[in-house]
Coordinates of C-alpha atoms and ligand atoms in Angstrom, one line a residue:
X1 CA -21.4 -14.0 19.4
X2 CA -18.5 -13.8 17.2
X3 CA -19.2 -14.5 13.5
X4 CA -17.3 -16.9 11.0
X5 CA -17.3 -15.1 7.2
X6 CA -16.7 -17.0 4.1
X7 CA -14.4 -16.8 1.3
X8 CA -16.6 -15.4 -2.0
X9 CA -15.8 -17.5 -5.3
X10 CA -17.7 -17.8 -8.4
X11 CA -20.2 -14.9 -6.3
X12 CA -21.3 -16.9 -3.8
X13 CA -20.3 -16.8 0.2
X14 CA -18.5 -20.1 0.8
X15 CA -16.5 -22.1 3.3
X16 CA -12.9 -23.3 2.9
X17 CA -12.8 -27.1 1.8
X18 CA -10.3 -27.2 4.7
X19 CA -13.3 -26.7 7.5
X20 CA -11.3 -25.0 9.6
X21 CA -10.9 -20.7 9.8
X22 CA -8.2 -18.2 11.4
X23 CA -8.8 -15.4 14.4
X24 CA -8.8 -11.9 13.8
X25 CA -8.3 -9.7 16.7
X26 CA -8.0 -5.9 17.2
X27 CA -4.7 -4.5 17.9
X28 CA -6.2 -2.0 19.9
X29 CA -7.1 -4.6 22.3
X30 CA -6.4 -8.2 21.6
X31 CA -9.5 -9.3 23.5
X32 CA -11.9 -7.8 21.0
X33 CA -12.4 -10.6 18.2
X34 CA -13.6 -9.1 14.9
X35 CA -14.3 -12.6 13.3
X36 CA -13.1 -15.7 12.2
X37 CA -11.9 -16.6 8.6
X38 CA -11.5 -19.3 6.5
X39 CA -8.0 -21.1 6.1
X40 CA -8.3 -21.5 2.5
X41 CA -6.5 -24.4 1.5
X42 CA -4.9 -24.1 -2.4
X43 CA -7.8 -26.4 -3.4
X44 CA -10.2 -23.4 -2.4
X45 CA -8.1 -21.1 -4.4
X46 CA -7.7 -23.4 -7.6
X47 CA -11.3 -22.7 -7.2
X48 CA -11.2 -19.0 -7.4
X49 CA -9.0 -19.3 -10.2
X50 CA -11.3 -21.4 -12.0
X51 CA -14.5 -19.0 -11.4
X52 CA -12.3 -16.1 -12.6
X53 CA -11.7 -18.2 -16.0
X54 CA -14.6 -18.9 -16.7
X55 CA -16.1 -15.3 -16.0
X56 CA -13.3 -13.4 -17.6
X57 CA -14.2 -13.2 -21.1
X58 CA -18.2 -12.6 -20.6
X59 CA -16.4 -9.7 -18.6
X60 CA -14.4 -8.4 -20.9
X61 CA -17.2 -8.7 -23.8
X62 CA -19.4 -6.2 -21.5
X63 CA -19.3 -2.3 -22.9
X64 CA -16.6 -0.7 -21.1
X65 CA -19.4 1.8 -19.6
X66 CA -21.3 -1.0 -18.0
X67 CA -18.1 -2.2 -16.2
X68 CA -17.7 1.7 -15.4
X69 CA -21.4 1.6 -13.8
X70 CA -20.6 -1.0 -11.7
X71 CA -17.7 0.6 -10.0
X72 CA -20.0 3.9 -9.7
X73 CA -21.9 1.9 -7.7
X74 CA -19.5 0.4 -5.5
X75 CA -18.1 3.4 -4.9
X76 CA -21.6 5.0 -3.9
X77 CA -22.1 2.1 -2.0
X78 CA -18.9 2.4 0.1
X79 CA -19.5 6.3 0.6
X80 CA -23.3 5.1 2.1
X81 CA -21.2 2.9 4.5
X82 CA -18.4 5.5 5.0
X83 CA -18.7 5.8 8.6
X84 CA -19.2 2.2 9.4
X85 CA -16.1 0.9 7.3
X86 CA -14.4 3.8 9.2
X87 CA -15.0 2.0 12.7
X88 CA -14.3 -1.3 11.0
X89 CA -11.1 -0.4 9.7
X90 CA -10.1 1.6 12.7
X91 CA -10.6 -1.4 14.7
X92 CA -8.7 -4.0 12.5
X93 CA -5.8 -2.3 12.0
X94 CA -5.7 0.4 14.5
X95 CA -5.2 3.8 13.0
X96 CA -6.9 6.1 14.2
X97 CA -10.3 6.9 12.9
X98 CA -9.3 10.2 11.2
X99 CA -6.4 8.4 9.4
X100 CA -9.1 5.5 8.5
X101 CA -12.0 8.0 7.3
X102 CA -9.7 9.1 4.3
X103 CA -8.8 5.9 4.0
X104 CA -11.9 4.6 3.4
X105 CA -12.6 8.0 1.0
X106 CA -9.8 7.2 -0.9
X107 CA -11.3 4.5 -1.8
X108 CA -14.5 5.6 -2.1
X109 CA -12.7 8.2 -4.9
X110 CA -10.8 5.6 -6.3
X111 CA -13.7 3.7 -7.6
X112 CA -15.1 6.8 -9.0
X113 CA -12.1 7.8 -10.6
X114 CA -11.9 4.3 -12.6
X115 CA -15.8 4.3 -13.1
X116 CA -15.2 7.3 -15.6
X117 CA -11.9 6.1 -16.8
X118 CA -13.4 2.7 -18.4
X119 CA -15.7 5.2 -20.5
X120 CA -12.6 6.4 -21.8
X121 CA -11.1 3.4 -22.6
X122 CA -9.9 2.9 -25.6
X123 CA -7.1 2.7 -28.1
X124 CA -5.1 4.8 -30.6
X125 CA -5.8 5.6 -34.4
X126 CA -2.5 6.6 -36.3
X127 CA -1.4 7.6 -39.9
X128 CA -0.9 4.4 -42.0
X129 CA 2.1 4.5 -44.2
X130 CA -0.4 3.2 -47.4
X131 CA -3.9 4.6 -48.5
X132 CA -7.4 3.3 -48.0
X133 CA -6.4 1.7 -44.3
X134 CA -7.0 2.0 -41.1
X135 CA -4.6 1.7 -38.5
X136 CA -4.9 2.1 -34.6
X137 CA -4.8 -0.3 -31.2
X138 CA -7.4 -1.5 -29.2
X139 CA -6.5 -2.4 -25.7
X140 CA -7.3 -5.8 -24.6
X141 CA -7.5 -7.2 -20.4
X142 CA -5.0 -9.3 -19.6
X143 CA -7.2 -12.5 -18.3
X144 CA -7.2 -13.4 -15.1
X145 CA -5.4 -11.2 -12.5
X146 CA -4.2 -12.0 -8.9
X147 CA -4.0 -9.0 -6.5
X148 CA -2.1 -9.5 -3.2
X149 CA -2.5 -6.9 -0.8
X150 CA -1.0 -5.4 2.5
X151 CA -2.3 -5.1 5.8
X152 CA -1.6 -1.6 6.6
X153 CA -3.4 0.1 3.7
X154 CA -6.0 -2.6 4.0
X155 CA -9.1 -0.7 1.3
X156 CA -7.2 1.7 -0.4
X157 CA -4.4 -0.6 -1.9
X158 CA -7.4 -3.2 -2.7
X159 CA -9.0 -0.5 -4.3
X160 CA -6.5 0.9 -6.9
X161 CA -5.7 -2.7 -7.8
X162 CA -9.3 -4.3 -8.1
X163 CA -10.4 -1.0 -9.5
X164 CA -8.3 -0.7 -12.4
X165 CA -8.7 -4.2 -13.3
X166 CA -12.2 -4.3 -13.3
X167 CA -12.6 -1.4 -15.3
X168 CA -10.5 -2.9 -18.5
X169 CA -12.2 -6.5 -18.6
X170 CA -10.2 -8.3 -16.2
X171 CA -11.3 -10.9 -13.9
X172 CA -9.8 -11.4 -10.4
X173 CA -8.5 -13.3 -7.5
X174 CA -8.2 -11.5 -4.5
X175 CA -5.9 -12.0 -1.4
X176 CA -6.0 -10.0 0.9
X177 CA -3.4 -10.0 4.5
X178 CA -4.7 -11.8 7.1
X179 CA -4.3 -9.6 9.9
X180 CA -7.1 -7.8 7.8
X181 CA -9.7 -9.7 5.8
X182 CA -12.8 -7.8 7.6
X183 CA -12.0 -4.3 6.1
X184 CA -11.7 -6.3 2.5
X185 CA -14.5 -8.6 2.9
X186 CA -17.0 -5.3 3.2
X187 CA -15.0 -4.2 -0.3
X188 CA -16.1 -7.5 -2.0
X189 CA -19.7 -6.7 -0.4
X190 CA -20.2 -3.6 -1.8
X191 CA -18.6 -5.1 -5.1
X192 CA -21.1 -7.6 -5.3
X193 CA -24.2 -5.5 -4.0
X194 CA -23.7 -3.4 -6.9
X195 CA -23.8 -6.0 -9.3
X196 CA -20.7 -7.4 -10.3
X197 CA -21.3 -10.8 -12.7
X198 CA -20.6 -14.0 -10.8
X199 CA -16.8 -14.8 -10.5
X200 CA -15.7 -11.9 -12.0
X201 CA -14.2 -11.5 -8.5
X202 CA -13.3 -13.6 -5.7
X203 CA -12.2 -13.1 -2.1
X204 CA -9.9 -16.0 -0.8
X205 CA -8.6 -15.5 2.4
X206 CA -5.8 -18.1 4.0
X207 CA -2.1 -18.4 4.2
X208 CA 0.0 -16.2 2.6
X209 CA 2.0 -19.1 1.0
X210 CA -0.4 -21.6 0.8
X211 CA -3.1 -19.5 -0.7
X212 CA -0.8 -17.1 -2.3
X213 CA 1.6 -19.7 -4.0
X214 CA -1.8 -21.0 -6.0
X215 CA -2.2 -17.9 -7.5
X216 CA 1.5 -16.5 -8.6
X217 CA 1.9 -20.1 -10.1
X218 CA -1.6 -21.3 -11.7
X219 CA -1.4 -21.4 -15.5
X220 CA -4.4 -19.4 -16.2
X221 CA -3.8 -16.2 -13.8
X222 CA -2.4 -13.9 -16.7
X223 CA -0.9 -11.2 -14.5
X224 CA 0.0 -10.9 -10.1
X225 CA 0.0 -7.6 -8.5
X226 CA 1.3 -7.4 -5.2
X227 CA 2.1 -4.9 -2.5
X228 CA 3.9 -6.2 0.3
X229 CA 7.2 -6.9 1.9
X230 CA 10.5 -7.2 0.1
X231 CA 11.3 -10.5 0.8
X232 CA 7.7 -11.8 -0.2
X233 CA 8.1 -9.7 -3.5
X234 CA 11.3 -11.4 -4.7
X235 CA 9.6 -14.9 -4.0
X236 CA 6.8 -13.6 -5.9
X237 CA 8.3 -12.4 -8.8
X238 CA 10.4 -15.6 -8.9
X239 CA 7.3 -17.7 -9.0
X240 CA 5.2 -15.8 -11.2
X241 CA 7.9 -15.0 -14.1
X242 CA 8.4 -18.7 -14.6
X243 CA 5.9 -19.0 -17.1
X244 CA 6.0 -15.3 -18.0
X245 CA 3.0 -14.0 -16.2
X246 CA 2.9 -10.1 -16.2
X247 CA 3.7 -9.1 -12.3
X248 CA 3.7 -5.4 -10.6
X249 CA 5.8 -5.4 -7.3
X250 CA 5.1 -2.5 -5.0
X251 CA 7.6 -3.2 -2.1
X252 CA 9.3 -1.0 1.4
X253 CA 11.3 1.5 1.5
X254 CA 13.9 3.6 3.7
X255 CA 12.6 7.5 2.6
X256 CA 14.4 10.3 3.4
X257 CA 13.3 13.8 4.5
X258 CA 16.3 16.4 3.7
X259 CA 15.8 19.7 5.8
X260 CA 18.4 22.6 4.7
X261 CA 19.3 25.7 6.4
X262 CA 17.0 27.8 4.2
X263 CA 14.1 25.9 5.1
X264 CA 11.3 27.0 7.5
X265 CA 12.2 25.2 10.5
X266 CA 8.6 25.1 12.3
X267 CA 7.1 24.0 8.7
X268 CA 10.1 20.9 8.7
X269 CA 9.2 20.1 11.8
X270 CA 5.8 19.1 11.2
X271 CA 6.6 17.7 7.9
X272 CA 8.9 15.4 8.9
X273 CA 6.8 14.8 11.7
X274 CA 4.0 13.8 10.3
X275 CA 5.6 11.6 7.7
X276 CA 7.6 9.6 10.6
X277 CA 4.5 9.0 13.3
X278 CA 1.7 9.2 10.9
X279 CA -0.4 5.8 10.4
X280 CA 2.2 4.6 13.6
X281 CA 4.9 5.2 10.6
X282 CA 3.3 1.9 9.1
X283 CA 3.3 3.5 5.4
X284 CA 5.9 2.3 2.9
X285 CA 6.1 6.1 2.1
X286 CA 7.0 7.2 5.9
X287 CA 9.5 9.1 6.4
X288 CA 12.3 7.2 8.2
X289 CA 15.6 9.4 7.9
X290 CA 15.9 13.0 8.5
X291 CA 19.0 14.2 6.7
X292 CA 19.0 17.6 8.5
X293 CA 21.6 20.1 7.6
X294 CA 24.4 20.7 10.6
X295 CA 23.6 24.3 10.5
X296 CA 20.0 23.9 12.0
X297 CA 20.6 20.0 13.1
X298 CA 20.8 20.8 16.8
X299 CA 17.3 23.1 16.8
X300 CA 15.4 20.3 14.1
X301 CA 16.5 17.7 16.9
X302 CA 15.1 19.6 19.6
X303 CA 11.9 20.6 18.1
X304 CA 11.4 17.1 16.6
X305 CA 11.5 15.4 20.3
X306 CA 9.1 17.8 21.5
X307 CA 7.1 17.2 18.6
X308 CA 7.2 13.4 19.2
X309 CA 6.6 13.3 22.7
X310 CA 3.4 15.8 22.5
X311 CA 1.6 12.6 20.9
X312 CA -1.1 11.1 22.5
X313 CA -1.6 7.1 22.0
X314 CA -3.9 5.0 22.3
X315 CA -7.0 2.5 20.8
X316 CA -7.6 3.5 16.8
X317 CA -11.4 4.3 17.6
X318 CA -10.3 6.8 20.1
X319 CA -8.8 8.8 17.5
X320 CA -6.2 10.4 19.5
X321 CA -3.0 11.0 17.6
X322 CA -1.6 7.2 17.4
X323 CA -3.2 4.1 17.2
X324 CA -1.2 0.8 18.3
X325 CA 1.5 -1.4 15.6
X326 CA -1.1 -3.8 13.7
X327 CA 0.3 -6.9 15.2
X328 CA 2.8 -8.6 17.9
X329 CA 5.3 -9.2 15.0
X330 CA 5.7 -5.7 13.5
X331 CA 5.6 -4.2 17.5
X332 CA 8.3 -6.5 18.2
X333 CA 10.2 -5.6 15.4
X334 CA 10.4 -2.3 16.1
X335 CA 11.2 -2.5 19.6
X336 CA 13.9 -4.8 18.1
X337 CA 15.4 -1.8 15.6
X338 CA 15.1 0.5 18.9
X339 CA 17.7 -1.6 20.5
X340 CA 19.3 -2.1 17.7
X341 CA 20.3 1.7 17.3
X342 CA 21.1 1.9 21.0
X343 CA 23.7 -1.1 20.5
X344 CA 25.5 0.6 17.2
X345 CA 25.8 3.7 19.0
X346 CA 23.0 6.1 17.5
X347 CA 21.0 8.3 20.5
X348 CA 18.2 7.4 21.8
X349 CA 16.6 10.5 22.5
X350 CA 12.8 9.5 23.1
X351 CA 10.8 7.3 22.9
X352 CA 11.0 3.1 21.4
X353 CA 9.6 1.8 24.7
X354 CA 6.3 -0.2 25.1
X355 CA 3.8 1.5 26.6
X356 CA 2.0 -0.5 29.5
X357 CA -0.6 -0.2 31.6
X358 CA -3.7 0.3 31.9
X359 CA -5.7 -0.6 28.8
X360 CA -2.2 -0.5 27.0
X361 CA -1.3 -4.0 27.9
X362 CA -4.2 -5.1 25.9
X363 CA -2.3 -3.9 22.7
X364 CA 0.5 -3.3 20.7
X365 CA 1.7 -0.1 22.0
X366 CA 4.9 2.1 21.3
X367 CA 6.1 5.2 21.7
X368 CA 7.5 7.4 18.8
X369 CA 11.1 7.3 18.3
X370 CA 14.2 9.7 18.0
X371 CA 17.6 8.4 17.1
X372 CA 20.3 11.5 16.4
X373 CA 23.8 10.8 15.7
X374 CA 22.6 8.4 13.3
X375 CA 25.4 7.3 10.7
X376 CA 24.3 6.4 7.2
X377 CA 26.2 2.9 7.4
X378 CA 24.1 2.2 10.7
X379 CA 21.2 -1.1 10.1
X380 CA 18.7 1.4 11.7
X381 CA 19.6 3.9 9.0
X382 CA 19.2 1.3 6.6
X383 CA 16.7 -1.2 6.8
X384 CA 12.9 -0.8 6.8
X385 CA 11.3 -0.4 10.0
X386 CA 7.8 0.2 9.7
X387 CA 7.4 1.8 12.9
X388 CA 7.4 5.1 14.2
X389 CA 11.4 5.2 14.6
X390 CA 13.1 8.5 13.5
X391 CA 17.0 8.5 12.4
X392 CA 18.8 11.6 12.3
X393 CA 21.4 12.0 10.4
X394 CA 23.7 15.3 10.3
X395 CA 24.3 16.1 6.6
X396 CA 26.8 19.5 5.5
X397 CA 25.5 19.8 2.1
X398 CA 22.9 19.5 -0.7
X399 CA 26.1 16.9 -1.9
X400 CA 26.1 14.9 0.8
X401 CA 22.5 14.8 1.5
X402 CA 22.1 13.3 -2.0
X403 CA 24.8 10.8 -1.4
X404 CA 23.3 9.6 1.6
X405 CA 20.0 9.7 0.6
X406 CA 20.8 7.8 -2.5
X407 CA 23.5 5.1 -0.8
X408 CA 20.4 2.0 0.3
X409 CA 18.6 -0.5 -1.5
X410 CA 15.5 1.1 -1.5
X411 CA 13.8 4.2 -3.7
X412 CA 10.2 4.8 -2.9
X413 CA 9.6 8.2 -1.6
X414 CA 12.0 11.1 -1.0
X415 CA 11.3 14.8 -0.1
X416 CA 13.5 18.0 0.2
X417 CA 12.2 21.4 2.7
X418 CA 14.3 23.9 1.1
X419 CA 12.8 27.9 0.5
X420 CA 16.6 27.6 -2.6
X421 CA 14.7 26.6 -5.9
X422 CA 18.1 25.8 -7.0
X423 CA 18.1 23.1 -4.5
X424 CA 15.0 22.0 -4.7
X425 CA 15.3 21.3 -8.6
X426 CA 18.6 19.1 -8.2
X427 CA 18.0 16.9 -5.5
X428 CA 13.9 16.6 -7.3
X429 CA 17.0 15.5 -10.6
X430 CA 18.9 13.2 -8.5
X431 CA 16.9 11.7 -6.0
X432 CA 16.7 7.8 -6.9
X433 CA 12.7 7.3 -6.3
X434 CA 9.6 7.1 -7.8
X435 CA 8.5 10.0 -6.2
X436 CA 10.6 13.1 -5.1
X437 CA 8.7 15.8 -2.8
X438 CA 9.8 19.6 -2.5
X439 CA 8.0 21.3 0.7
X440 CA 5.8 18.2 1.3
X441 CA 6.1 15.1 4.1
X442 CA 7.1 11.8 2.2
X443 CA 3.7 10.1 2.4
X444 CA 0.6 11.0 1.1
X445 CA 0.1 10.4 -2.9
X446 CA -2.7 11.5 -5.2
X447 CA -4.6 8.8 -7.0
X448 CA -4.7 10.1 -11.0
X449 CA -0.5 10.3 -10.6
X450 CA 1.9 7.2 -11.3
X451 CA 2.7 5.9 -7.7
X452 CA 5.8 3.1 -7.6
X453 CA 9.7 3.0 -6.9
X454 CA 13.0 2.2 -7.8
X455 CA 15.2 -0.2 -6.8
X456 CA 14.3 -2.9 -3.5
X457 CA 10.9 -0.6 -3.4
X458 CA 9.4 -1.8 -6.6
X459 CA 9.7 -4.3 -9.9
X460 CA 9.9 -1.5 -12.0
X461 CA 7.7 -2.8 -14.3
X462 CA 4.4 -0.9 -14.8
X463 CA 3.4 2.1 -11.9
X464 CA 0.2 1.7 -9.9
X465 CA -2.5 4.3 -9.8
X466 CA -3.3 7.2 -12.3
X467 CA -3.5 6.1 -16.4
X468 CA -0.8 3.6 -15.2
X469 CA -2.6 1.4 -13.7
X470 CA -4.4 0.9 -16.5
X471 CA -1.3 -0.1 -18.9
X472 CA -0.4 -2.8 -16.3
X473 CA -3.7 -4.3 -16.6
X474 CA -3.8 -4.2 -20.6
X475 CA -2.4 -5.1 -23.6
X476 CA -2.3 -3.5 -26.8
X477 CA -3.1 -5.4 -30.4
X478 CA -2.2 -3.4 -33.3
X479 CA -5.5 -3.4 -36.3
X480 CA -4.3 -2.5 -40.0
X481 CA -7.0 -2.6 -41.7
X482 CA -7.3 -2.9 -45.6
X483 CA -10.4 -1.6 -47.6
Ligands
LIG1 P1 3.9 -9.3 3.5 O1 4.9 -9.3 2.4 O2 4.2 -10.1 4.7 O3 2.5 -9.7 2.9 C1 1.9 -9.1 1.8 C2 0.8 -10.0 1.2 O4 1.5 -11.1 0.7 C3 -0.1 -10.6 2.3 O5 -1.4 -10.7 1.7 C4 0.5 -12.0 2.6 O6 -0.5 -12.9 3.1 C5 0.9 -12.3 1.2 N1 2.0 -13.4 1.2 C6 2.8 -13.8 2.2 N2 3.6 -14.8 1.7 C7 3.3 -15.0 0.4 C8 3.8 -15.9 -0.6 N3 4.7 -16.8 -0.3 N4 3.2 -15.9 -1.8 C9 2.3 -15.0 -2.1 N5 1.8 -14.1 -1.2 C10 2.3 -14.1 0.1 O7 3.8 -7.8 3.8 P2 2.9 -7.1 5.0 O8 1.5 -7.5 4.8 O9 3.5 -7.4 6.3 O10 3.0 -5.6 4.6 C11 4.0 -4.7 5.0 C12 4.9 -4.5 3.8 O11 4.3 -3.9 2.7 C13 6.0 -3.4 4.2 O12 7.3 -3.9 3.9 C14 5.6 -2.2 3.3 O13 6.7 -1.4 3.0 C15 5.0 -2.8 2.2 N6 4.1 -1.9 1.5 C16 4.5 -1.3 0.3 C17 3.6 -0.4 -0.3 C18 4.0 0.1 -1.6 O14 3.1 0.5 -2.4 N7 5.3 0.2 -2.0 C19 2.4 0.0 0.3 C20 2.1 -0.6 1.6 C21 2.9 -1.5 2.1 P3 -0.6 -13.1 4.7 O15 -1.0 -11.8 5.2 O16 -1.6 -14.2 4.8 O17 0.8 -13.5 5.2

């Protein structure tokens, strides 16, 4: 029988005031039905809000260690239930289970890594100008925080946002996307098994708008995190800078891969490769363009179809090399963008059809994608994807490969495969992203490093991950103390 799970507020496992909930189903094959969720209603997340109040300060009065212990636990707790989240996650969103195992570790790590961090919170002690004082900073939580999250990093993105904020004395509201509220409800589990105080979190699950515009507008959330789209970002941040609330935008992207004649073709290959059709190229790191040098264009593009059409496809828990789009929209998008690049004159040289079939008509199928010929002014060459869609694009130098990989909205992720250190060190200077790659595909981040963009990609405010994280989620006051 399928089961109906609850929204958690004020740490207790409730139903939305609205009565009614929302289908989840696997994109593997729609006929599988994970659960049903509840259609909060902004009354239900006024609610949350309110529990995360009046939990935030007993929160942030508990000994940085203790809140450190708690995420120790979690994170123990989630590496008991390593395998099961694995299958869970596998079967939401539909990567494959080796993509969703280090998934689910990176979570796993995450927690740990913030666990010892809030031991080491703290502030600064400095010279003072006069004698007999004492001057340093303590760093104070923020309040309430409202994270918004993404479908297609469903636990990891969760993590390095509830994480952090947990470990400096925040209190939160959590929302996660709701083509994947399973995945994040067994986060909030584990959260509260190891013995997080009442309402220091809560899970709301519901429209993106309905539930969503509560918490980027309330009075009392302090600071709004969100990972998502572009077009939902700038609506964000417009909403939640009206009365001045702290906001961290991690938004899409368009990232290049640059392969140069010096490069090791075999090792660009499989670089770009992977960066393109890994996660279904559902990352907002994936590598979208190739800008491969004319001297070795014709061989990449060769290799590179060979490479794409070698992949095998098919349900996430089969763990074969593909899993399907997460949902009817983004496949339909992409098949959209294929057609797209056919129609402004790009080649199609593999690939961007359906699959169908056989179980393959039960989900959200496509086939990896090739475009050469691409021109930079192309839509397909400029807009996000988020689908397993490769654009070529000839380039004749290190010049013009920074031009182009510069000239669109959007700075997240760029890399360079180049054996010319020369090279290597000026496009790592002038690439316009957050983070520049040399020898290395375009996804893939380690979590004790800043992570965000430039540009479309991010608000530029405060980076995610790493000892940034933890600025976003603080503030400093300033003690001068007189004795
Ligand atoms: P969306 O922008 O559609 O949704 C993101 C989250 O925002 C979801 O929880 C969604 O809820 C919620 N939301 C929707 N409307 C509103 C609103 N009006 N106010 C507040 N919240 C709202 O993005 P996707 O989930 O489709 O994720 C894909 C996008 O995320 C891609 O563009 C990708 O590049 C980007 N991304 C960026 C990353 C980065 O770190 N830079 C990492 C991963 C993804 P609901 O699901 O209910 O609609």
């Amino acid at each position: 029988m399928t089961q109906t799970y609850q929204n958690y507020i004020d740490g207790e496992w409730t139903e939305a005031t609205t009565g009614e909930t929302f289908d989840n189903r696997s994109p593997s094959n729609t006929d599988e039905l994970i659960g049903r969720y509840q259609r909060s209603s902004e009354e239900d997340a006024v609610a949350a809000v309110e529990a995360a109040v009046t939990a935030a300060d007993a929160w942030a009065d508990t000994p940085a260690p203790e809140r450190g212990r708690v995420l120790e636990d979690t994170s123990r707790l989630l590496a008991d239930r390593k395998d099961e989240l694995t299958e869970t996650l596998s079967r939401e969103e539909g990567k494959t289970l080796d993509e969703a195992s280090g998934e689910v570790q990176r979570a796993v790590d995450i927690f740990q890594y913030y666990a010892a961090k809030a031991r080491d919170l703290g502030g600064r002690v400095k010279s003072p100008s006069a004698s007999d004082q004492n001057l340093y900073t303590v760093e104070e939580p923020l309040g309430v925080t409202a994270l918004i999250t993404p479908w297609n990093y469903p636990i990891a993105i969760p993590a390095w946002k509830i994480a952090p904020a947990l470990a400096t004395g925040n209190a939160v509201v959590f929302k996660p996307a709701s083509l994947t509220p399973e995945i994040a409800r067994n986060l909030v589990e584990c959260l509260d098994e190891a013995g997080l105080p009442d309402g220091v979190l809560n899970y709301v699950t519901g429209s993106g708008s309905e539930v969503g515009g509560v918490l980027t507008t309330h009075e009392n959330v302090d600071a709004v995190s969100f990972t998502g789209s572009a077009k939902v970002g700038d609506h964000v941040y417009q909403s939640a800078t009206e009365d001045q609330k702290r906001v961290q935008l991690e938004m899409g992207s368009k990232n290049p891969a640059v392969v140069m004649p010096s490069a090791d073709l075999d090792e660009a290959v499989d670089i770009v490769a992977a960066g393109a059709f890994g996660v279904t190229g559902q990352a907002c790191t994936a590598t979208s363009r190739a800008l491969v040098h004319e001297r070795v264009y014709d061989e990449f593009v060769d290799r590179i179809v060979d490479q794409a059409e070698e992949i095998e496809i098919g349900p996430g828990t089969e763990n074969l090399d593909m899993g399907p789009h997460a949902s009817r929209d983004e496949l339909d998008s992409t098949l959209e963008y294929v057609s797209l690049g056919s129609d402004e004159g790009a080649t199609l040289l593999t690939g961007g059809e359906r699959l169908d079939g056989g179980g393959y008509d039960d989900g959200y199928y496509v086939e990896p994608a090739v475009f050469a010929d691409v021109e930079p002014e192309m839509r397909i060459a400029r807009e996000e994807i988020f689908g397993p869609v490769l654009s070529v694009i000839p380039i004749s130098s290190l010049d013009d490969a920074i031009e182009i990989a510069n000239d669109v909205d959007f700075g997240l992720s760029a890399s360079i495969v180049t054996s010319d250190l020369r090279e290597a060190n000026r496009f790592v200077e002038e690439a316009e992203v957050g983070v520049a790659k040399v020898n290395e595909k375009t996804t893939g981040l380690e979590l004790h490093v800043p992570f965000g963009g430039v540009k479309g990609s991010s608000s530029e405010t405060f980076r995610e991950q790493g000892d940034a994280a933890l600025d976003f989620y603080t503030l400093p006051k300033t003690v001068y103390m007189s004795y």
